[in-house]
Structures are given as C-alpha cells and as structure tokens.
Coordinates of C-alpha atoms and ligand atoms in Angstrom, one line a residue:
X1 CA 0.0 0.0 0.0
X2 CA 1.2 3.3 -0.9
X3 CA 2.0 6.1 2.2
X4 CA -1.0 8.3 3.0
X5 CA -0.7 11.3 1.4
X6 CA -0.1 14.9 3.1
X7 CA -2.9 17.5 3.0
X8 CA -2.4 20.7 2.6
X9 CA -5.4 22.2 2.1
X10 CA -5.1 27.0 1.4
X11 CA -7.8 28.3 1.8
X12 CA -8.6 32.4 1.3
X13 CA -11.4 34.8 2.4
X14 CA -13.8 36.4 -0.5
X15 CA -11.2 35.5 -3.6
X16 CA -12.7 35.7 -6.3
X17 CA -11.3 33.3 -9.5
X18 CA -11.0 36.5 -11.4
X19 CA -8.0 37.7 -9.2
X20 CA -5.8 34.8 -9.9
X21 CA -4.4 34.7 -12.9
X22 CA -4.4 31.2 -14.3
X23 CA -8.2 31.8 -14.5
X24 CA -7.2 34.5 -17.0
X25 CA -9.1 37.6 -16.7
X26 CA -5.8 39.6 -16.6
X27 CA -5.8 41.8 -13.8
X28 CA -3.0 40.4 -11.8
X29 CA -0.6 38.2 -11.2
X30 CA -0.7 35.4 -8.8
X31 CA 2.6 33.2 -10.2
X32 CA 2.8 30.9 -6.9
X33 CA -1.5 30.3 -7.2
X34 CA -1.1 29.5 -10.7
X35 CA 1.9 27.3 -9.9
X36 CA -0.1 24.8 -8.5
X37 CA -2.8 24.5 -11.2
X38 CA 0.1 24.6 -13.7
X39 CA 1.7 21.6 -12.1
X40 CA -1.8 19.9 -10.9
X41 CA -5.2 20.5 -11.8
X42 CA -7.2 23.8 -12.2
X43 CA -11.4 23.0 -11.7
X44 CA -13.6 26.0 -13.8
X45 CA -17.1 25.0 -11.9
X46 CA -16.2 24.6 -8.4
X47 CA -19.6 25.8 -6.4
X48 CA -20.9 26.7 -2.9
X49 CA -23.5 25.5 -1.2
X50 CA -24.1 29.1 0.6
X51 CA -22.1 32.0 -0.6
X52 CA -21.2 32.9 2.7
X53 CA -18.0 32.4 5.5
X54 CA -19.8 30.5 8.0
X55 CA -21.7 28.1 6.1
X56 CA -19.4 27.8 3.6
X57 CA -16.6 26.7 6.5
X58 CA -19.5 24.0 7.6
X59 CA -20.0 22.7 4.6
X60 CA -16.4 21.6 3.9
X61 CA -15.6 21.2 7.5
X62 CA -18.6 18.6 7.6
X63 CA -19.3 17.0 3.9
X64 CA -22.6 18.2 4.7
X65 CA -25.3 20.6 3.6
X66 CA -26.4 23.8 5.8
X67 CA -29.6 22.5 6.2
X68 CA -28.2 19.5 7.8
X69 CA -25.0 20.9 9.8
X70 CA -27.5 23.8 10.9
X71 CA -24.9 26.4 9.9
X72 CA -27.2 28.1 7.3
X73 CA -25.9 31.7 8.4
X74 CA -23.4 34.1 9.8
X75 CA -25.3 33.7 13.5
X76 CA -25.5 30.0 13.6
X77 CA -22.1 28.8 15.2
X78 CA -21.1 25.0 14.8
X79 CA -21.8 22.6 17.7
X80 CA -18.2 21.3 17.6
X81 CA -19.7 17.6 18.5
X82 CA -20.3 17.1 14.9
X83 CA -18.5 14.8 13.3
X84 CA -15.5 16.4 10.9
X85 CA -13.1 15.5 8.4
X86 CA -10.4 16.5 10.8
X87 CA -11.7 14.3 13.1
X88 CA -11.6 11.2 10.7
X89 CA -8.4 12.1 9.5
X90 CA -6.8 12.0 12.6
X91 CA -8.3 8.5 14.0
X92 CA -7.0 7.6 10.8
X93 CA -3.4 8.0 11.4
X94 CA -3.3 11.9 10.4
X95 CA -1.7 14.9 12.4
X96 CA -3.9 17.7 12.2
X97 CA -3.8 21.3 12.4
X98 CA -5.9 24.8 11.5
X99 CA -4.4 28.5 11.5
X100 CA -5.6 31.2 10.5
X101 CA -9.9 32.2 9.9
X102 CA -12.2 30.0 11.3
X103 CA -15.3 32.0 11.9
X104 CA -17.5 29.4 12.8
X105 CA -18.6 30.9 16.4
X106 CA -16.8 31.5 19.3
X107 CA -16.8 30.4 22.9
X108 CA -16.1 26.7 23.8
X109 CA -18.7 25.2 22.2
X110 CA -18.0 26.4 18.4
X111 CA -14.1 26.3 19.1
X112 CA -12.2 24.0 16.5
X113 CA -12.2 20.0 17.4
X114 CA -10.0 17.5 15.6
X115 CA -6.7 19.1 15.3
X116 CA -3.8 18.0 17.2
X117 CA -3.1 21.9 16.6
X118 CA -5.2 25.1 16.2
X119 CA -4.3 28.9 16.0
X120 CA -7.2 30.8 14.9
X121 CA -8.6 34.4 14.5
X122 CA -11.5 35.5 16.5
X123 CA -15.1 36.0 14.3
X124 CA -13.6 38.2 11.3
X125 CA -10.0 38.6 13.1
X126 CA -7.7 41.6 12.2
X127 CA -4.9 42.2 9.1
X128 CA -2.6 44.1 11.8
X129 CA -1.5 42.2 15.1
X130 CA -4.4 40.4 15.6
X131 CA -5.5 38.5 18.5
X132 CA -5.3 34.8 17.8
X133 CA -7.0 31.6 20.1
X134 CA -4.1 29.2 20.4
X135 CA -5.5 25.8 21.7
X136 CA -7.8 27.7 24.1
X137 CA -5.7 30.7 25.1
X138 CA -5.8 34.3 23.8
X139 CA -2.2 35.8 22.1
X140 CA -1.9 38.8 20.2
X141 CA 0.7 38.5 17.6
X142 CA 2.6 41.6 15.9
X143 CA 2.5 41.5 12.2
X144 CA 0.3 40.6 9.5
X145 CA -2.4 38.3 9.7
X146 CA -1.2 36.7 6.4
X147 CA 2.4 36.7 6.9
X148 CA 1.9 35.4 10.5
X149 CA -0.7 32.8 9.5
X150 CA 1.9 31.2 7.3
X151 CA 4.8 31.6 9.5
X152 CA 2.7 29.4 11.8
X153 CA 1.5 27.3 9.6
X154 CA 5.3 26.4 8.5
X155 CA 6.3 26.5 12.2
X156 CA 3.9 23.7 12.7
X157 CA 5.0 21.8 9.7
X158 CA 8.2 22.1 11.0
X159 CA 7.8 20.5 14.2
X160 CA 5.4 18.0 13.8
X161 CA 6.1 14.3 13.4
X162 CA 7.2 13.1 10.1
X163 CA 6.3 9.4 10.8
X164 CA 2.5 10.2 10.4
X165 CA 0.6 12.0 7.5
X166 CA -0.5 15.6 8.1
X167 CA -3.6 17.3 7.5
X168 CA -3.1 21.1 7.6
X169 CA -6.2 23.5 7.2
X170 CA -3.8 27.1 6.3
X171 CA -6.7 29.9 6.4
X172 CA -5.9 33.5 5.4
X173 CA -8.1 36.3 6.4
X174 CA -7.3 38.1 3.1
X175 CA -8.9 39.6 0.7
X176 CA -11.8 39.8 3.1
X177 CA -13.2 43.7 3.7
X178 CA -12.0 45.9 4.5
X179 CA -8.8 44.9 2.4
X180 CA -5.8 46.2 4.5
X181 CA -2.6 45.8 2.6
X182 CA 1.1 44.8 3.9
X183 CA 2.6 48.4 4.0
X184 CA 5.0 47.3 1.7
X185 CA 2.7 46.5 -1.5
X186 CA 0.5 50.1 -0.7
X187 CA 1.9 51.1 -3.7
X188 CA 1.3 48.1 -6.3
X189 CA -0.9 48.4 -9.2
X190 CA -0.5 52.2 -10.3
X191 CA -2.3 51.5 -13.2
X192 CA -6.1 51.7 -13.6
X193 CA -7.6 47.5 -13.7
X194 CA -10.5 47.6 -16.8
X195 CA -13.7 47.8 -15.3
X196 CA -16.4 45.1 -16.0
X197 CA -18.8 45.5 -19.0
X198 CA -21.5 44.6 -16.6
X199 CA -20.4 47.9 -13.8
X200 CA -23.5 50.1 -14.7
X201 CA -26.3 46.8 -14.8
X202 CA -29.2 48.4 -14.7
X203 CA -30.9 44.9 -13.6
X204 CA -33.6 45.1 -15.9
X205 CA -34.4 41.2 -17.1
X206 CA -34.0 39.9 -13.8
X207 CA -35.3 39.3 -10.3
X208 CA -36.1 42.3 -8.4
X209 CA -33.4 40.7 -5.9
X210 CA -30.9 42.4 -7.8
X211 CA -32.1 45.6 -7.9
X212 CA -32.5 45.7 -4.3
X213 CA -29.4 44.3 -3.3
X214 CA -27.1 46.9 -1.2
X215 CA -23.8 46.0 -2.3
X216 CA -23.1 48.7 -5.3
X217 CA -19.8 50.0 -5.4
X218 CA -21.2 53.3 -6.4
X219 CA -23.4 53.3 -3.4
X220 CA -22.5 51.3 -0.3
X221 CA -18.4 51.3 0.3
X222 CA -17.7 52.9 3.4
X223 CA -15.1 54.7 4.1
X224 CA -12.7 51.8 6.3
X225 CA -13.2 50.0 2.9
X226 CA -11.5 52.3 0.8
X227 CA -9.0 53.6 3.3
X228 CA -9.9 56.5 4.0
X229 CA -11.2 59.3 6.4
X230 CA -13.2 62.3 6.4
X231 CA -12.5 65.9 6.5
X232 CA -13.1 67.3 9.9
X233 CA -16.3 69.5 10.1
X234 CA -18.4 66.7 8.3
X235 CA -17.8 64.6 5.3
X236 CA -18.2 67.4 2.8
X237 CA -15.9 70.5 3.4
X238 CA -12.9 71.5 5.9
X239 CA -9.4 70.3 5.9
X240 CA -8.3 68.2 8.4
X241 CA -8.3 64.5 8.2
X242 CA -10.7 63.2 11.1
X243 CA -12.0 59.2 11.5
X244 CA -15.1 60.2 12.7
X245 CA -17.3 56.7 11.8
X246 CA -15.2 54.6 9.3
X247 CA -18.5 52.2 9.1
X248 CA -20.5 55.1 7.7
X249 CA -21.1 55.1 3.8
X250 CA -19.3 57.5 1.5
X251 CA -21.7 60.0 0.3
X252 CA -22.5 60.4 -3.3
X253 CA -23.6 64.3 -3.0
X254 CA -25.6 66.3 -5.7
X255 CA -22.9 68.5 -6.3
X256 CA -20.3 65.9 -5.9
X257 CA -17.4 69.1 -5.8
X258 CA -17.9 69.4 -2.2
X259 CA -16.6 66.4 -1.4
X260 CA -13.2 65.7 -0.3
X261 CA -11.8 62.5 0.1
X262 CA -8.5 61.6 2.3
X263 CA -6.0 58.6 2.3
X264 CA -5.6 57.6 5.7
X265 CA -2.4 56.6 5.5
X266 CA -0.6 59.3 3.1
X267 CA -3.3 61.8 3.7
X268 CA -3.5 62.7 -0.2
X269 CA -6.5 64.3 -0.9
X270 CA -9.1 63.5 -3.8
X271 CA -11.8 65.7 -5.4
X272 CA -14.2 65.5 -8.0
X273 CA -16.1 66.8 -10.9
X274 CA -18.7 64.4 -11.5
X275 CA -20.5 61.5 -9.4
X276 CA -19.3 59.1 -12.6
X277 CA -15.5 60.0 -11.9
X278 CA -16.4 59.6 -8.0
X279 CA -17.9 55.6 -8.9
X280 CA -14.8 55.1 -11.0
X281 CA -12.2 56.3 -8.2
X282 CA -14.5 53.9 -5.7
X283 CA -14.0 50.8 -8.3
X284 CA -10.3 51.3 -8.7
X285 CA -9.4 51.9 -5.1
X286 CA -11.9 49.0 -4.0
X287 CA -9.9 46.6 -7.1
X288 CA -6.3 47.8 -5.9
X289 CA -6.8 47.1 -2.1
X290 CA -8.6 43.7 -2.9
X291 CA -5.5 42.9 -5.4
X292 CA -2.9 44.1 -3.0
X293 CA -3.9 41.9 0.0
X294 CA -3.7 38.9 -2.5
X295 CA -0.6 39.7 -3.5
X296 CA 0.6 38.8 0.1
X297 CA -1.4 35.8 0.0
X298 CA 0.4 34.7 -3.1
X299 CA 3.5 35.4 -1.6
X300 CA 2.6 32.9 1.6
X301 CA 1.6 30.1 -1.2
X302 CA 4.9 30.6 -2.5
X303 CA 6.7 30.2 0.9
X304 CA 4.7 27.0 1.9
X305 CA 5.3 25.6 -2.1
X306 CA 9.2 26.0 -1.0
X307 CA 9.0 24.4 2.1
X308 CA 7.3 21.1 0.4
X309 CA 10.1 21.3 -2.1
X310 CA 12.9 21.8 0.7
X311 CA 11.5 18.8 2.2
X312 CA 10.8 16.3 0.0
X313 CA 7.2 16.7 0.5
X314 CA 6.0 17.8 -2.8
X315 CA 5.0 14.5 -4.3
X316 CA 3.2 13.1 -2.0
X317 CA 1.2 15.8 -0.9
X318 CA -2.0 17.0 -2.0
X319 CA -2.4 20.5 -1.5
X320 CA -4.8 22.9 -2.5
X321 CA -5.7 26.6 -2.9
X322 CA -9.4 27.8 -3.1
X323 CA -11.8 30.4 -1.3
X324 CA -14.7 30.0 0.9
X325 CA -16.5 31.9 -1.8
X326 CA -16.4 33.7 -5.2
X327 CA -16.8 37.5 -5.3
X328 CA -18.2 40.2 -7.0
X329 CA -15.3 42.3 -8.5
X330 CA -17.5 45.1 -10.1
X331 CA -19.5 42.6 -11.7
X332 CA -23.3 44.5 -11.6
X333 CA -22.1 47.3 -9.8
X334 CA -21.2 45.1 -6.9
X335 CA -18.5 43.8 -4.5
X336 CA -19.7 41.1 -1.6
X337 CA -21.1 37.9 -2.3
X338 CA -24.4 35.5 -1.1
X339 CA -26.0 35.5 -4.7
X340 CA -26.4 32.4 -6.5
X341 CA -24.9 34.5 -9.6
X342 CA -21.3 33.3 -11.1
X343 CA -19.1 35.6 -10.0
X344 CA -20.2 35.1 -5.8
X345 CA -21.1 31.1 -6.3
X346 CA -17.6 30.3 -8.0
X347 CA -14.9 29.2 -6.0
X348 CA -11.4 29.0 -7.6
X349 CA -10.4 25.8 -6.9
X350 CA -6.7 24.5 -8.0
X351 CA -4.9 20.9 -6.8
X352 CA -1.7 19.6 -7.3
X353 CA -0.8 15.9 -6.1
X354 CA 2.1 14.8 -8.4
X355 CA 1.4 11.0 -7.4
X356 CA -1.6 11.2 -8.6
X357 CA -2.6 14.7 -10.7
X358 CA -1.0 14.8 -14.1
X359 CA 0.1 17.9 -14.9
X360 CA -1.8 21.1 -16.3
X361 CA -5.2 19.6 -16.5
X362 CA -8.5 21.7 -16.9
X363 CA -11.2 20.2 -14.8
X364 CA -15.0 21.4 -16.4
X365 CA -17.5 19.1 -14.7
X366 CA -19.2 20.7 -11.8
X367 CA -17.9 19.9 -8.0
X368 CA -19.2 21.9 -4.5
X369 CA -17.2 22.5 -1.2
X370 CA -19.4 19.8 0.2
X371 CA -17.7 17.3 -2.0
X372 CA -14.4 18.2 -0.4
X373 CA -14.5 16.5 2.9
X374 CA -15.1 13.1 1.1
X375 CA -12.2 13.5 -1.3
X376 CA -10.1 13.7 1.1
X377 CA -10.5 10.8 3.0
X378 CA -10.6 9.1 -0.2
X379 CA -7.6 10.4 -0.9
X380 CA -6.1 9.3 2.3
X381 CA -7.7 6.0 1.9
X382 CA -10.3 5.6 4.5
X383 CA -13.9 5.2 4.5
X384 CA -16.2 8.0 3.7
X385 CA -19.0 7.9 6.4
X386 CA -22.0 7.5 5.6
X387 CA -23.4 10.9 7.2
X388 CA -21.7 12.6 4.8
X389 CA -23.9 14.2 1.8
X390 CA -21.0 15.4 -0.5
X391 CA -19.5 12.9 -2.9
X392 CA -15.6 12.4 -3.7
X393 CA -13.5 14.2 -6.8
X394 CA -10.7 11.8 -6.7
X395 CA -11.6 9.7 -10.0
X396 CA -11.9 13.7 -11.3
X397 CA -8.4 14.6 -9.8
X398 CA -6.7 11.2 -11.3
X399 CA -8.6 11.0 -14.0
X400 CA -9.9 7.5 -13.8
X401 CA -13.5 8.9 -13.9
X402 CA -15.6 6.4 -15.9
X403 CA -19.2 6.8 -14.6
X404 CA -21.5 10.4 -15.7
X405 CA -20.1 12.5 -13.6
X406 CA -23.6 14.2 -11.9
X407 CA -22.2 17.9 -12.9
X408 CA -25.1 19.6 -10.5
X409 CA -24.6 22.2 -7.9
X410 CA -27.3 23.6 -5.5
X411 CA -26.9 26.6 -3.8
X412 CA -29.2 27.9 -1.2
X413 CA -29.2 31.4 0.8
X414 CA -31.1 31.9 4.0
X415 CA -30.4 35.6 5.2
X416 CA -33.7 37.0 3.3
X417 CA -33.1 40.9 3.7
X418 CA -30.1 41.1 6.3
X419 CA -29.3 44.3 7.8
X420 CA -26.3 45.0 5.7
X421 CA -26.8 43.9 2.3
X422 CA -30.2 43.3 1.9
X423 CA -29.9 40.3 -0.3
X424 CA -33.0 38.2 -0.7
X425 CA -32.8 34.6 0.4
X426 CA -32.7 31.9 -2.4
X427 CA -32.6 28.6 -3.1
X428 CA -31.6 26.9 -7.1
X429 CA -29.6 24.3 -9.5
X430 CA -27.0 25.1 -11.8
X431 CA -25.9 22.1 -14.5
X432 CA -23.1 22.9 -17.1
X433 CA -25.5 24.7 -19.5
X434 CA -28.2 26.2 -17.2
X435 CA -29.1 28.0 -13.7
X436 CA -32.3 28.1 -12.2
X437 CA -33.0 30.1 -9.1
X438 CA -36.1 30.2 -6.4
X439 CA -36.4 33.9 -5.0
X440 CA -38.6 32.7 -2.3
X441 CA -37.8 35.7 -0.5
X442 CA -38.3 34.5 3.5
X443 CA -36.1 34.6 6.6
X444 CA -34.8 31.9 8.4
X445 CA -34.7 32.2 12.0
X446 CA -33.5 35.9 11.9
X447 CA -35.1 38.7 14.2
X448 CA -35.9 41.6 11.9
X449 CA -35.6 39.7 8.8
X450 CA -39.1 37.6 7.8
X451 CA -40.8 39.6 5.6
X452 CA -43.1 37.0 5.0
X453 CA -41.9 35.8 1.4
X454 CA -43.7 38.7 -0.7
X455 CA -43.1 38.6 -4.6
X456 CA -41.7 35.2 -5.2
X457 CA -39.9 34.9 -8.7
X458 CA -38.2 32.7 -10.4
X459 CA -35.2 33.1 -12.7
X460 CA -33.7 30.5 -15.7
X461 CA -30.2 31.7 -16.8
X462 CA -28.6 30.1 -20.0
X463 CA -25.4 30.2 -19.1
X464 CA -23.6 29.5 -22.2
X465 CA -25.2 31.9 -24.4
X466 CA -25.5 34.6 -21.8
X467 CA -22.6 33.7 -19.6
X468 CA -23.1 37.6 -17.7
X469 CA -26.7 36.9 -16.6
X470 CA -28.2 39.2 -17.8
X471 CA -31.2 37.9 -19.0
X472 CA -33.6 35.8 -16.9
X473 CA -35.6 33.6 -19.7
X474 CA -37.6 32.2 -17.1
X475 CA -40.7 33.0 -18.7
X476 CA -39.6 32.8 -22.6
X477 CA -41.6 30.3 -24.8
X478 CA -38.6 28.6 -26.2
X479 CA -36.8 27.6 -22.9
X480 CA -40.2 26.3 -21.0
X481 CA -39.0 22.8 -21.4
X482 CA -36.0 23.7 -19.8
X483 CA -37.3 25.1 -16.9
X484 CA -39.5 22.0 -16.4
X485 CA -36.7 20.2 -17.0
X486 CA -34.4 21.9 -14.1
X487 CA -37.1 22.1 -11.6
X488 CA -37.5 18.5 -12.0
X489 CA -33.6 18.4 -11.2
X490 CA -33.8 20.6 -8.1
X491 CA -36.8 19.0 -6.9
X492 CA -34.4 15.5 -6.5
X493 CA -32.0 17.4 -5.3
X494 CA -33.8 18.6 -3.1
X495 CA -35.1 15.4 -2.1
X496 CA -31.8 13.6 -1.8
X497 CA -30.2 15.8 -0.1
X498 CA -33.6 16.3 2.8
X499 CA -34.0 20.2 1.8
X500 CA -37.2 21.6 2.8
X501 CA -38.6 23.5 -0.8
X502 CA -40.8 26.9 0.3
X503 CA -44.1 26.3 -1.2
Ligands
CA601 CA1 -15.9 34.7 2.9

C-alpha cells in the first residue's frame, strides 16, 4: 500500500477566480496560485453551497449541507460535536492542524475539534497584530495576519512528526473587507484594472433581488473599505483629516465638488467633478486594495510551495488553494457575495498531487465545497462515512473517472433581507448549460428579517449563451421545457439531499 498522502489544504477569504491569474481575466498576477494548477489541476465549476464564510466553513468542514449541519448563516455557530473530516483524519493516522480564519462561532462550544493543533482568529480577526485563540488561550501577535498565518502554519510543519501523515487547514483572512494591505505592497498596481462591461447593470431582465441588493460599489463602500477618512467639520468640506465613523457610507452628493476625500495613511487628498468619476475612483481603489492583499497571499503560497520542495514533501502531498466563496469584483455594480450569480457562487479551486494529478489539466465538470470532505479521505484511503452528503473528486483529480459525472450544484441562501446587504434569500440548480434560481424571499430564524416571502420569482439563466446573466428567460416560450426540466432536477435534489422547498 502506498503512504497516505499529506494535506495541505489553502484556503482564502472572498477570492474571487477572477483575481488569480491562471483563470485568466488579466488583472493580476498570482505566479505561486497558478503554480499549482500549472503543475496539478485547475477545476472551472467549483460551487458553494451558501455564498457565505460561516456556512461555507461548515460545509467543507462537515461533507454536509447547511440545512443539515445547521450552519445556514453568519449567527448560527457550529456545535463542535459534529463529526469532521479533521476528526476522521486524525483517528485515521493523520496529524492535524488549522491556523488562520475559522469563523465558525466562538466560545467553547464552536471552538475548532479534531486538530492536534489550532491557532485561529477570533469572528472576522484583524490584518494588523491580531489576537489569535491558540489551543484555548488568547495571544496577540505583531505583524500581518497573512504573513503570521503562514509563518505558523510552516512552524507547525516544521515540528510535527514526520512518521505520520499531516492534514493542515492554512486559512488566510485576506482579501476579506475591509482589504488592509502589507505596507510594503501600498503602492502596487499604479495602473487603472479595466472595469467590468457589466459595472453600470441596470438589472432590468431579472429578479427584483438584484435591484435591491445593497452591495453597489457606487453606493454602499464605506469609508474603512477604501482607506480612508473624512475631513473634519463633516464629510463634505474642511481640511483636516478626522476618523469620525469609518463604518459610515461614502456620500455620493448632488454637487459631488464638495466632497473631499482623504488617504488615511498618506493623507492625499481627492476631489471630483462628477458622481461618474467619484464611482470610478470607488472601483479602482476597491480593485487595488482587494488585489494588494492577494498579493501577500500569493507570496505565503509561494513560501509553503518551497517548504514542500525543501522537504521532500511535494509529491506526495496533496495541496490545494481555493476560497470559501467567489466575489463580486464590479460585476453589476457590486462587490460582496451571497447571490447564486457566477461571480459570488464560484470558488477558484486548484490541486496539485504529483502521485496522482497529471500535470496542467482543466477540470470542467461541476464539484461543491461539500464534495471536499469526502475527497479527502478518499484520498487518504479511508472510508467515507455514511453521514456525509458530499461525494468524492478523486476519479476527477486522477482522471480515472468512468461513470457520468452528476455535474449539478445547489446553492441555497437563508439571510432573506439582512441588515447590511439586503440580499434576498434563495434557493436553485445550476448544471453545465443552465441556472435556475427560487427567490422565495423569506427569513430563516433571523429577528428583523421575515418579511413573509412577498413577490416570489423565479429566474432561468442560459449560461452559455448569456454567460453575464443578464437575461432571466424564465418565462420565454422557447426555454419552457428547460425550466420544467431543471425544476425537476432541483426538486431530487432537493429530495436527496432532505432540503425543505418553500411552497
Ligand atoms: Ca468569505
């Protein structure tokens, strides 16, 4: 029998596949990411189950579905007696260890279970010398959460005990909001980053979801997001640079030449003629930040690549780099996530295993974060419980797939209207060709948020001819056996996986 492999499993906050560059969109560079699909496998329809940190985290945590794991929102901490992939791993022989995000809850009962090791960030956790939770006890670290999230994460590799297999979860908090850059890479990416044909959607077509939505560049970045602070004397005139409330949005004034703008750090100050060149200077200091932090990140990949190689750990080691989430990048106006549309529901998702990945494949069939948990104990060779919902990628990874691959994500939303980002709850399918999505428009379990499912709708999405979605078809003549078709498909799905459908 051959030695069970290593995993080393990267994991971001919010990165979208658009910011890496083997996905090819062209807006940065990210040569240590794209290493590992270069040398393994890179998957173009990796899906989550809830386009959100906390459920998102359950879901691969688990092999389970929200529904199921009863993580179905950002207030609904893990009961840490669940069973876990850690946990299997490491009654099967594995050393285990997490660092960096976990955001699954806090306090004893929601702390991680399973790892021999853990050294995580408190709920969001900060970029600059965040407190950390170290096996139970509280540490603030100096540095940067990414630089000292891989320092440990090596640290740990370091000492552990190369007689056993490890099983390392290596969580960044980057590129989450409010996107804090090393010091040192402030100044990367001088030159303006193309914005999306889709930046001024006026969501006609579609759901009124999207219309209502508060995640529009133009509209709802605060100030903390962009890095910077008011003038004193109110957000409009004086000259003295003030943090008054970093949380608050930046105003988008009728006469937009009262405004004045200041970088925190540098204190450079920005004016304006028109509320157009004001949305513009929001997109590319929102796209620079996000970039910036990743840059870090991709720095840390390249470190922990090394270390493999130093070590003689490389081929026999499956590692992996993906995010809990896509995100929106300017992509209708928006940034954020929790919608079932591409750009939030896609996780970039690259693997390298030399034993058993040939290199620079392109994976197209369709695979979810809850599929994750599975493949890796495949991959380590032990039994895949029965508990667990999601289904294992290996044959997809070695390429020794024979049956029909089922190539069907389902994706389902539960904060109907939250405070925030008042994105309406959801539930839908997506195959290779189409998307079909349930606006049944109700909260789950959330004071403040049942508004009692009002103005259901339904949207169909053909995603190869209209890959932006930008056209719901729902309703068009030509595409009604299609819809029948898919809602057949989610009802099984439904069914198989013991998701309640809103009637
Ligand atoms: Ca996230």
């Amino acid at each position: 029998m051959s030695k069970q492999p290593n995993i080393l499993f990267i994991m971001a906050d919010d990165h979208a596949s658009k910011a890496i560059s083997c996905y090819g969109a062209g807006i940065n560079q990210t040569p240590n990411i794209d290493r590992i699909a270069n040398e393994g496998m890179r998957f173009d329809h990796c899906y989550v189950t809830n386009s959100i940190c906390t459920p998102s985290r359950a879901a691969i945590l688990t092999g389970t579905y929200n529904h199921v794991n009863g993580v179905s929102t950002l207030d609904t901490p893990i009961d840490n007696r669940l069973p876990n992939v850690a946990k299997h791993l490491r009654t099967g022989g594995y050393q285990t260890a997490i660092v960096g995000k976990w955001h699954l809850g806090e306090g004893k009962a929601s702390e991680p279970t399973g790892f021999d090791y853990w050294s995580v960030l408190p709920g969001q956790g900060d970029y600059f010398d965040p407190l950390m939770i170290e096996m139970g006890q509280e540490v603030e670290v100096p540095g940067y959460a990414t630089d000292i999230i891989t320092d440990k994460s090596i640290e740990w590799l370091d000492k552990r005990d190369p007689s056993k297999p490890f099983f390392l979860m290596c969580h960044h908090k980057a590129p989450h909001r409010e996107w804090e850059p090393h010091p040192k890479n402030r100044s990367l990416y001088q030159d303006d980053i193309d914005i999306p044909e889709t930046f001024d959607d006026d969501y006609k077509n579609r759901a009124k979801a999207a219309a209502e939505a508060k995640m529009r560049i133009k509209d709802d970045m605060t100030y903390a997001d962009l890095g910077l602070v008011q003038p004193e004397g109110g957000a409009e005139v004086g000259e003295r640079a003030t943090v008054h409330s970093p949380r608050r949005k930046i105003p988008n004034p009728r006469d937009v030449s009262k405004l004045r703008l200041i970088d925190k750090d540098t204190g450079e100050i920005f004016t304006f003629r028109t509320s157009e060149e004001l949305s513009r200077f929001k997109y590319q200091r929102y796209l620079k930040r996000y970039l910036r932090t990743i840059h870090s990140i991709d720095e840390s990949v390249g470190r922990v690549l090394d270390y493999l190689d130093e070590h003689g750990l490389a081929d026999n080691t499956l590692v992996i780099y993906t995010s809990d989430q896509g995100f929106f990048l300017g992509e209708h106006g928006w940034f954020d996530k929790r919608f079932m549309y591409e750009e939030s529901f896609q996780m970039p998702f690259v693997a390298r295993f030399p034993n058993e990945i040939e290199q620079g494949r392109v994976c197209k069939n369709v695979v979810c974060n809850v599929d994750f948990a599975a493949t890796f104990l495949d991959a380590a060779g032990l039994t895949i419980p029965s508990y667990m919902q999601g289904k294992s990628f290996r044959s997809l990874l070695n390429g020794t797939e024979t049956e029909h691959w089922p190539d069907i994500a389902y994706h389902r939303y539960w904060m109907h209207r939250d405070r925030d980002h008042n994105a309406y709850s959801h539930y839908g399918i997506r195959n290779q060709r189409y998307k079909l999505i349930y606006w049944y428009n109700e909260g789950y379990d959330l004071p403040g948020t049942n508004h009692g499912g009002e103005d259901r709708e339904w949207e169909l999405f053909d995603c190869e001819k209209d890959p932006l979605e930008l056209f719901n078809v729902y309703a068009n003549t030509e595409y009604q056996q299609v819809v029948a078709d898919m809602k057949s498909l989610l009802n099984k799905k439904m069914a198989e996986i013991g998701d309640e459908p809103e009637h």
